[in-house]
Short mmCIF file of C-alpha atoms and ligand atoms in Angstrom, two decimals:
data_model
loop_
_atom_site.label_atom_id
_atom_site.label_comp_id
_atom_site.label_asym_id
_atom_site.label_seq_id
_atom_site.Cartn_x
_atom_site.Cartn_y
_atom_site.Cartn_z
CA MET A 1 12.43 7.55 3.74
CA ARG A 2 12.99 4.91 6.40
CA ILE A 3 9.99 3.01 7.75
CA ASP A 4 10.16 0.54 10.64
CA ILE A 5 7.21 -1.66 11.55
CA VAL A 6 6.91 -3.51 14.86
CA THR A 7 4.32 -6.30 14.75
CA ILE A 8 3.58 -9.84 15.86
CA PHE A 9 2.56 -10.67 12.26
CA PRO A 10 5.51 -9.71 10.04
CA ALA A 11 4.17 -11.85 7.18
CA ILE A 12 1.25 -9.46 6.68
CA PHE A 13 3.74 -6.93 5.34
CA ASP A 14 5.03 -9.26 2.61
CA ALA A 15 2.41 -7.54 0.45
CA LEU A 16 4.60 -4.42 0.49
CA ASP A 17 7.18 -6.28 -1.62
CA VAL A 18 5.10 -6.01 -4.77
CA SER A 19 3.96 -3.25 -7.10
CA LEU A 20 5.22 0.35 -6.89
CA LEU A 21 6.26 0.08 -3.26
CA GLY A 22 8.28 -3.08 -3.90
CA LYS A 23 10.06 -1.26 -6.71
CA ALA A 24 10.72 1.78 -4.49
CA ARG A 25 12.24 -0.55 -1.88
CA ARG A 26 14.50 -2.20 -4.44
CA ASN A 27 15.53 1.24 -5.74
CA GLY A 28 16.41 2.36 -2.22
CA ILE A 29 13.82 5.19 -2.14
CA ILE A 30 11.93 3.47 0.68
CA ASP A 31 13.96 1.59 3.31
CA LEU A 32 11.27 -0.54 4.97
CA ARG A 33 12.13 -2.89 7.84
CA VAL A 34 9.73 -5.22 9.61
CA LYS A 35 10.50 -6.30 13.19
CA ASP A 36 8.84 -9.24 14.94
CA LEU A 37 7.83 -8.13 18.45
CA ARG A 38 8.29 -11.71 19.69
CA ASP A 39 12.03 -11.44 18.94
CA TYR A 40 12.18 -9.06 21.92
CA THR A 41 10.67 -11.51 24.42
CA HIS A 42 12.81 -13.68 26.71
CA ASP A 43 10.47 -16.46 27.83
CA ARG A 44 10.00 -19.87 26.23
CA HIS A 45 6.51 -19.03 24.99
CA ARG A 46 7.53 -15.65 23.54
CA THR A 47 4.68 -14.01 25.46
CA VAL A 48 3.58 -10.54 24.34
CA ASP A 49 0.27 -10.10 26.20
CA ASP A 50 -1.37 -10.49 29.59
CA THR A 51 -4.65 -9.84 31.39
CA PRO A 52 -5.63 -6.21 32.05
CA TYR A 53 -5.14 -4.68 35.49
CA GLY A 54 -8.56 -3.67 36.82
CA GLY A 55 -10.25 -6.54 34.99
CA GLY A 56 -12.21 -6.56 31.77
CA ALA A 57 -12.33 -8.56 28.58
CA GLY A 58 -9.38 -9.29 26.33
CA MET A 59 -5.64 -9.04 26.70
CA VAL A 60 -3.21 -6.14 26.81
CA MET A 61 0.24 -6.12 25.22
CA ARG A 62 2.99 -6.16 27.87
CA PRO A 63 5.40 -3.22 27.94
CA GLU A 64 8.77 -5.03 28.09
CA PRO A 65 9.02 -6.38 24.52
CA TRP A 66 7.63 -3.10 23.17
CA GLY A 67 10.23 -1.12 25.11
CA GLU A 68 13.08 -3.24 23.74
CA ALA A 69 11.75 -3.20 20.18
CA LEU A 70 11.35 0.58 20.18
CA ASP A 71 14.81 1.03 21.75
CA ASP A 72 16.11 -0.96 18.79
CA VAL A 73 14.40 1.03 16.01
CA LEU A 74 14.13 4.64 17.22
CA GLY A 75 17.74 5.58 16.39
CA ASP A 76 19.37 8.97 16.89
CA GLY A 77 17.36 10.97 14.36
CA ASP A 78 13.99 12.56 15.00
CA PRO A 79 11.61 9.70 14.18
CA LEU A 80 7.86 9.96 14.22
CA VAL A 81 6.21 7.01 15.96
CA VAL A 82 2.71 6.15 14.75
CA PHE A 83 0.55 3.82 16.79
CA PRO A 84 -2.45 2.81 14.66
CA SER A 85 -5.48 2.94 16.95
CA PRO A 86 -9.24 3.41 16.56
CA ALA A 87 -8.83 5.94 19.39
CA GLY A 88 -6.49 8.14 17.33
CA GLU A 89 -6.89 11.16 15.03
CA VAL A 90 -8.40 10.11 11.71
CA PHE A 91 -5.98 9.53 8.83
CA SER A 92 -6.49 11.63 5.70
CA GLN A 93 -4.83 12.58 2.43
CA ARG A 94 -3.66 15.76 4.15
CA MET A 95 -1.94 13.69 6.87
CA ALA A 96 -0.46 11.36 4.24
CA ARG A 97 1.08 14.39 2.53
CA GLU A 98 2.39 15.75 5.82
CA LEU A 99 3.93 12.40 6.80
CA SER A 100 5.46 11.89 3.34
CA ALA A 101 7.97 14.63 4.32
CA GLU A 102 9.24 12.64 7.33
CA ARG A 103 12.67 11.00 7.14
CA HIS A 104 11.87 8.13 9.53
CA ILE A 105 8.50 6.75 10.62
CA VAL A 106 8.03 3.87 13.06
CA PHE A 107 4.68 2.03 13.06
CA GLY A 108 3.88 0.22 16.33
CA CYS A 109 1.12 -2.25 15.49
CA GLY A 110 -0.90 -3.26 18.54
CA ARG A 111 -3.24 -6.23 18.79
CA TYR A 112 -5.77 -7.39 21.36
CA GLU A 113 -7.17 -4.62 23.57
CA GLY A 114 -4.13 -2.44 22.92
CA ILE A 115 -0.66 -1.77 24.26
CA ASP A 116 0.13 -0.97 27.92
CA GLN A 117 -0.26 2.83 28.16
CA ARG A 118 3.23 3.20 29.67
CA VAL A 119 4.75 2.25 26.31
CA LEU A 120 3.05 5.23 24.68
CA ASP A 121 4.05 7.54 27.55
CA ASP A 122 7.65 6.32 27.56
CA THR A 123 7.96 6.67 23.78
CA ALA A 124 6.48 10.18 23.89
CA ASP A 125 9.34 11.15 26.23
CA ARG A 126 11.91 10.46 23.51
CA ALA A 127 10.12 10.79 20.18
CA ARG A 128 7.15 12.44 18.49
CA VAL A 129 4.17 10.12 18.90
CA ARG A 130 0.82 10.12 17.08
CA LEU A 131 -2.13 7.78 17.51
CA VAL A 132 -3.76 7.48 14.12
CA SER A 133 -7.04 5.78 13.15
CA LEU A 134 -7.92 4.49 9.72
CA GLY A 135 -11.54 5.45 10.28
CA ASP A 136 -14.50 5.03 12.57
CA TYR A 137 -14.53 1.24 12.64
CA VAL A 138 -12.44 -1.46 14.29
CA VAL A 139 -10.12 -3.95 12.60
CA ASN A 140 -8.30 -6.73 14.43
CA GLY A 141 -5.01 -4.93 14.85
CA GLY A 142 -2.82 -2.11 13.66
CA GLU A 143 -1.29 -4.06 10.76
CA VAL A 144 -3.97 -3.48 8.12
CA ALA A 145 -4.23 0.16 9.19
CA ALA A 146 -0.44 0.62 9.01
CA MET A 147 -0.36 -0.99 5.59
CA ALA A 148 -2.96 1.41 4.22
CA MET A 149 -1.17 4.40 5.75
CA ILE A 150 2.24 3.28 4.46
CA GLU A 151 0.90 2.95 0.93
CA ALA A 152 -0.82 6.35 1.06
CA ILE A 153 2.33 8.01 2.48
CA ALA A 154 4.98 6.25 0.41
CA ARG A 155 3.33 6.93 -2.96
CA LEU A 156 3.72 10.66 -2.21
CA VAL A 157 7.48 10.33 -1.67
CA PRO A 158 9.21 11.70 -4.80
CA GLY A 159 10.25 8.91 -7.17
CA VAL A 160 7.82 6.24 -5.93
CA VAL A 161 5.08 6.96 -8.48
CA GLY A 162 6.62 7.21 -11.95
CA ASN A 163 4.48 10.08 -13.23
CA PRO A 164 3.99 12.69 -10.47
CA LEU A 165 1.18 14.28 -12.49
CA SER A 166 -0.96 11.24 -11.73
CA LEU A 167 -0.89 12.31 -8.06
CA VAL A 168 -2.43 15.69 -8.80
CA GLU A 169 -5.76 14.79 -10.36
CA GLU A 170 -7.04 12.17 -7.99
CA SER A 171 -9.66 11.94 -5.27
CA HIS A 172 -8.99 14.04 -2.15
CA GLU A 173 -6.34 16.18 -3.82
CA GLY A 174 -8.02 19.56 -4.11
CA GLY A 175 -10.78 18.50 -1.72
CA LEU A 176 -13.01 16.83 -4.33
CA LEU A 177 -13.62 13.28 -5.52
CA GLU A 178 -12.11 12.25 -8.83
CA TYR A 179 -13.97 12.55 -12.15
CA PRO A 180 -14.85 9.30 -14.01
CA SER A 181 -12.26 7.93 -16.44
CA TYR A 182 -12.71 6.17 -19.80
CA THR A 183 -10.40 4.40 -22.26
CA LYS A 184 -10.81 2.51 -25.53
CA PRO A 185 -13.02 1.23 -27.11
CA PRO A 186 -15.29 4.25 -27.70
CA VAL A 187 -18.40 2.03 -27.47
CA TRP A 188 -18.61 -0.99 -25.15
CA ARG A 189 -21.81 -3.00 -24.66
CA GLY A 190 -23.68 -0.13 -26.23
CA ARG A 191 -22.26 2.37 -23.73
CA GLU A 192 -20.58 5.36 -25.31
CA VAL A 193 -17.70 7.38 -23.95
CA PRO A 194 -19.00 10.94 -23.31
CA ALA A 195 -18.59 12.82 -26.59
CA VAL A 196 -16.78 15.76 -25.01
CA LEU A 197 -13.80 13.50 -24.15
CA LEU A 198 -13.36 12.70 -27.86
CA SER A 199 -13.76 16.33 -28.95
CA GLY A 200 -10.15 17.43 -28.52
CA ASN A 201 -11.48 20.62 -26.89
CA HIS A 202 -9.29 20.80 -23.79
CA ALA A 203 -11.16 23.67 -22.15
CA ALA A 204 -14.48 21.83 -22.58
CA ILE A 205 -12.93 18.61 -21.22
CA ALA A 206 -11.57 20.42 -18.15
CA ARG A 207 -14.99 22.05 -17.57
CA TRP A 208 -16.80 18.71 -17.93
CA ARG A 209 -14.41 17.00 -15.51
CA ARG A 210 -14.78 19.76 -12.94
CA GLU A 211 -18.58 19.54 -13.19
CA ARG A 212 -18.47 15.74 -12.70
CA GLN A 213 -16.20 16.20 -9.65
CA LEU A 214 -18.57 18.70 -8.08
CA GLU A 215 -21.67 16.65 -8.88
CA LEU A 216 -20.13 13.42 -7.53
CA THR A 217 -18.78 15.08 -4.39
CA ARG A 218 -22.12 16.82 -3.71
CA ARG A 219 -23.96 13.49 -4.04
CA VAL A 220 -21.58 11.11 -2.26
CA ARG A 221 -19.52 13.26 0.11
CA PRO A 222 -21.31 16.57 0.79
CA ASP A 223 -19.20 16.87 3.97
CA LEU A 224 -16.16 17.61 1.77
CA LEU A 225 -17.90 20.70 0.35
CA ALA A 226 -19.17 21.99 3.67
CA GLY A 227 -16.03 24.08 4.31
CA GLU A 228 -16.15 25.88 0.94
N1 ADE B 301 -6.79 -0.93 15.12
C1 ADE B 301 -8.04 -1.40 15.21
N2 ADE B 301 -8.90 -0.62 14.55
C2 ADE B 301 -8.16 0.40 14.01
C3 ADE B 301 -8.47 1.52 13.22
N3 ADE B 301 -9.71 1.80 12.83
N4 ADE B 301 -7.48 2.35 12.88
C4 ADE B 301 -6.21 2.10 13.27
N5 ADE B 301 -5.85 1.04 14.01
C5 ADE B 301 -6.82 0.19 14.38
#
């Protein structure tokens, strides 16, 4: 999978060099490229923003550098362009799975009060565009949102996570939260591992885990059960 990121803070994405994603990049499974939006400016101050037409607080990102940056990364394939935005559809495990089947995703990370609307309209004329929100809250820019989405998407690409079975039994796969996990020692600070997990009875263990999932989901996220 190829992933391009356009941002004014490329250094934020250095964190994607480590751990499983870093390994997937070195193995060539994920081809991730970070582009500095300021490299597409032509003035001495490398300006990327200006005051909004119609007035109002904050600054808006100018269209010219965005247009040039996107011209550079879109390519001839059929890329999906994701603009992280609190005004977008809410990201989910389902969307992560859907996007993990894409061959090329471009993340356009806006800052300030957003990107000039004409950039979104122009891009939608030549590529598939989605505005995607991390959740119902606001962060300072698209970078942190893109990073979370990239990690959620990339770990579903075959070969990124060593043991694919570990992707099956986790929160939000199957619509429930994950059951609690335990490892050695069997007693720690007087707290015992539930006896059923030491019983070797696989049917009883599966039943216990399913019950914990249902109980936890009912208590913490009843909205997830509402559709059942
Ligand atoms: N930019 C600012 N807030 C955001 C959010 N919640 N999701 C995606 N991008 C954002």
